[in-house]
Tab-separated table of C-alpha atoms in Angstrom:
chain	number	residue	atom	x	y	z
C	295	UNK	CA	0.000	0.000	0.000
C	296	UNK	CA	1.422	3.594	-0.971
C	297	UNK	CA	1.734	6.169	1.708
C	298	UNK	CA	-0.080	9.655	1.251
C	299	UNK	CA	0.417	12.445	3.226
C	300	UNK	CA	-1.146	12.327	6.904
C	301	UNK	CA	-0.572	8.847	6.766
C	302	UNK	CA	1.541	7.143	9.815
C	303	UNK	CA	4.439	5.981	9.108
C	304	UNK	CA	5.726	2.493	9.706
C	305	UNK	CA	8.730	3.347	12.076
C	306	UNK	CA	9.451	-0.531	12.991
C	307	UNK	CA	11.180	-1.232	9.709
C	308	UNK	CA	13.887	1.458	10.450
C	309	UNK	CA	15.641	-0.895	12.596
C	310	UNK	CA	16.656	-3.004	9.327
C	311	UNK	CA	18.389	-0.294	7.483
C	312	UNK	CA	22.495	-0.506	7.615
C	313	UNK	CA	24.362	2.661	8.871
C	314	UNK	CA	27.854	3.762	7.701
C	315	UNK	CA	29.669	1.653	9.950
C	316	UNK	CA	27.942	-1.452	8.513
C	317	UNK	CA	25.564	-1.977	11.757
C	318	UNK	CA	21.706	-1.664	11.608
C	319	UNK	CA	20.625	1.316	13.494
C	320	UNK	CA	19.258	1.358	16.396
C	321	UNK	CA	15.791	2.650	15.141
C	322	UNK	CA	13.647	5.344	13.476
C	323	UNK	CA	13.990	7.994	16.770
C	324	UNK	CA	18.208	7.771	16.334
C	325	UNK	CA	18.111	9.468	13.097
C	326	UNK	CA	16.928	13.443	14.469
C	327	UNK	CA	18.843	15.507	16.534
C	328	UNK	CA	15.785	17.090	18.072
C	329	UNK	CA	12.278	15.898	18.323
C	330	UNK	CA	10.802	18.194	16.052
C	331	UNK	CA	12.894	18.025	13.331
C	332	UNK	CA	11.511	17.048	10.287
C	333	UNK	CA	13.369	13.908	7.628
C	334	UNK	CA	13.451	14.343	4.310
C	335	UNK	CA	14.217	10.640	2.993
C	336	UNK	CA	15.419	9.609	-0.504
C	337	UNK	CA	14.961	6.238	-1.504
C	338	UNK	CA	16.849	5.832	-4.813
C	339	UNK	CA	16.170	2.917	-6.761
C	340	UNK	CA	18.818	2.212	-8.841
C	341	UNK	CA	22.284	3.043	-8.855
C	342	UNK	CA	22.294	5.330	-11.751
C	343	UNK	CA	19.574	7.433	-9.501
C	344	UNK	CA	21.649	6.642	-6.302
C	345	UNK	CA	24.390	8.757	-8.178
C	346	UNK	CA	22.188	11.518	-9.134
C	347	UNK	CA	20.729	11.512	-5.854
C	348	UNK	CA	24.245	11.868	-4.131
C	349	UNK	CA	25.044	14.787	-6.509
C	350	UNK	CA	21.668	16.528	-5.461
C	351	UNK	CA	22.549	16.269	-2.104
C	352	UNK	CA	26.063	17.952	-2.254
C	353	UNK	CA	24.980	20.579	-4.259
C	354	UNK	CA	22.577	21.500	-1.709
C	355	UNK	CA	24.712	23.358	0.517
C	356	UNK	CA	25.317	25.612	-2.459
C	357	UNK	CA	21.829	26.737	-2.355
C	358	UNK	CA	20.786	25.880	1.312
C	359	UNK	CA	22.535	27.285	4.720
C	360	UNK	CA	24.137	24.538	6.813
C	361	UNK	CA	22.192	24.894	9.897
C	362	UNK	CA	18.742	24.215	8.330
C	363	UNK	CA	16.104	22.355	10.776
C	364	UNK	CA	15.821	19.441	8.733
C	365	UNK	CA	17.871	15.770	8.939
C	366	UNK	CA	18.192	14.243	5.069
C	367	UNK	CA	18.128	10.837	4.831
C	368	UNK	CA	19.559	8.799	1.689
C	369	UNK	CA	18.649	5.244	1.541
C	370	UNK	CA	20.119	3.524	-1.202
C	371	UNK	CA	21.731	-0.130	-1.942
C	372	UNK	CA	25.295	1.374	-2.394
C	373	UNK	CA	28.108	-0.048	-0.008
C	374	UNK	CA	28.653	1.371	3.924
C	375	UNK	CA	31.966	2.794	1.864
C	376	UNK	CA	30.322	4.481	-0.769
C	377	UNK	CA	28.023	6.232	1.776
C	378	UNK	CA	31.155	7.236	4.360
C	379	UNK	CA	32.132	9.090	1.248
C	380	UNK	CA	29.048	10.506	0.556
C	381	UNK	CA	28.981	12.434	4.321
C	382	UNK	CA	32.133	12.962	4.073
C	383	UNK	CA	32.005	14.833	0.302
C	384	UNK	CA	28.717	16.882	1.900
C	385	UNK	CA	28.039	19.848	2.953
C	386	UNK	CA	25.134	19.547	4.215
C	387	UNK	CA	24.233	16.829	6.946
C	388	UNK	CA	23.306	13.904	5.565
C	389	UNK	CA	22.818	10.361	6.747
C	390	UNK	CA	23.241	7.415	3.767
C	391	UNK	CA	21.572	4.142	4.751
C	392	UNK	CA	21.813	0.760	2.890
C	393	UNK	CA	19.148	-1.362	1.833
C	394	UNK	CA	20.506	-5.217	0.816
C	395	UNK	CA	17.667	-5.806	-1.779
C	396	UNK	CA	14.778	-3.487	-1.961
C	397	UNK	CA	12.571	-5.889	-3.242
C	398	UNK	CA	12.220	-8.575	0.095
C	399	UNK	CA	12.658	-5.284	2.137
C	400	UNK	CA	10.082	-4.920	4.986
C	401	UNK	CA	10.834	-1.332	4.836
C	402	UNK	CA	10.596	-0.899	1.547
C	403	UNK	CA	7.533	-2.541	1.644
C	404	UNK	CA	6.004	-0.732	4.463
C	405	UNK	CA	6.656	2.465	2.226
C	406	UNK	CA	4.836	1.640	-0.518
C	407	UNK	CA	8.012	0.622	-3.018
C	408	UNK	CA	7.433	-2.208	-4.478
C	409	UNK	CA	8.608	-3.627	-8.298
C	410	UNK	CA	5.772	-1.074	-9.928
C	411	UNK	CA	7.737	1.867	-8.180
C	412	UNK	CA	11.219	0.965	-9.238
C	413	UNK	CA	10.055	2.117	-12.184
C	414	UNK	CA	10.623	5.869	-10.847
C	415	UNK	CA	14.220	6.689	-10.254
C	416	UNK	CA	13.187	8.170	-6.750
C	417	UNK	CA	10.399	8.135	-3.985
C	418	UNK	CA	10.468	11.051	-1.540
C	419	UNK	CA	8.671	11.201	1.955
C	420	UNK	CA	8.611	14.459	4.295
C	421	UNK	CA	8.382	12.890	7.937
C	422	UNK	CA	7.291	14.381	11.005
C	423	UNK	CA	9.934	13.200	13.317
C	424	UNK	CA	7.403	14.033	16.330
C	425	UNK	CA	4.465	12.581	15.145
C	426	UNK	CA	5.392	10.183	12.422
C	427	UNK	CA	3.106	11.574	10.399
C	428	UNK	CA	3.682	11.979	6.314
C	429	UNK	CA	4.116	15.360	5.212
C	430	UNK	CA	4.457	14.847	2.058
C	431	UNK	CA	4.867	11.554	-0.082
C	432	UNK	CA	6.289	11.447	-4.173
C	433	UNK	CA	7.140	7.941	-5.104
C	434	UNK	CA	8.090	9.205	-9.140
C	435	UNK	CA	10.649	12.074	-7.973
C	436	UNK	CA	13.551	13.895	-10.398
C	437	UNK	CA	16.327	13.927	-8.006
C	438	UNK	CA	17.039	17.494	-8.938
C	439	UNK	CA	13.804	18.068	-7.153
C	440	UNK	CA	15.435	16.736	-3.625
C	441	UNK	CA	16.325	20.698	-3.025
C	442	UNK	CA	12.558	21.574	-3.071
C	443	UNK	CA	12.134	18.876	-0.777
C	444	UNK	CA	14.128	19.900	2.210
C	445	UNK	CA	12.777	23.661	1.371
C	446	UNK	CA	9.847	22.166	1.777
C	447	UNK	CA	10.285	20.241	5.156
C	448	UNK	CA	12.040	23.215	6.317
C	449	UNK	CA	9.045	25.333	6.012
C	450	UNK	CA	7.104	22.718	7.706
C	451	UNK	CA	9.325	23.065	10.392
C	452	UNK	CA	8.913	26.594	10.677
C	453	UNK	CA	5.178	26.613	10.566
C	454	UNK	CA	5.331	24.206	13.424
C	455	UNK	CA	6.977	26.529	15.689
């Protein structure tokens, strides 16, 4: 089932996503520094989008100030390596997870992506860290759109306050 926005997220599947050190982390709540701070997460499908994805996100910081109030989230099937040089080449905070095979993922399923969606090179999803709420949900997403997206969740933020 596809998400929509004001939907609740499925925060158990979190816990099977691989961090940069090669460990699962620990859960959905360990990727915000504060409770109210919204995720943008990019779920690229391929690695030809997982590129363009990782390009999108450095050249954020050329259009977006460092200290914005939202945590980005890149989930993509590239190695813990490839992702340690991701945060490492950005600007902008950004947290890479890896997904072993999107297709027997219980997240991925939870979300909505299933072998129909990989059909898009991205899905986005805006996430209310303190509700778990959907903000906003775009399974078929240019990843030159990613900037809007943490605009986006950043005015969310700010209307929250």
């Amino acid at each position: 089932k596809s998400l929509s926005a004001n939907d609740m997220c499925p925060l158990a599947p979190w816990a099977e996503l691989i961090g940069v050190d090669g460990e699962p982390i620990s859960g959905f709540a360990s990727l915000t520094d504060a409770a109210d701070q919204p995720l943008v997460v990019a779920f690229a499908h391929y690695r030809r989008s997982s590129q363009l994805v990782k390009q999108a996100g450095t050249s954020l910081s050329q259009a977006l100030q460092r200290s914005l109030p939202v945590q980005l989230v890149v989930v993509t099937t590239d190695s813990c390596a490839d992702n340690r040089k991701l945060v490492k080449k950005s600007a902008v905070p950004i947290i890479p997870l890896r997904i072993e095979d999107p297709m027997r993922s219980n997240w991925c399923s939870a979300y909505g992506l299933t072998s129909e969606s990989a059909k898009y090179e991205l899905a986005v999803f805006i996430i209310d860290s303190d509700t778990g709420k959907c903000v906003s949900v775009n399974y078929d997403c240019s990843p030159v759109a990613l900037r809007d997206y943490v605009k986006k969740a950043a005015a969310f933020w700010q209307r929250s306050q």
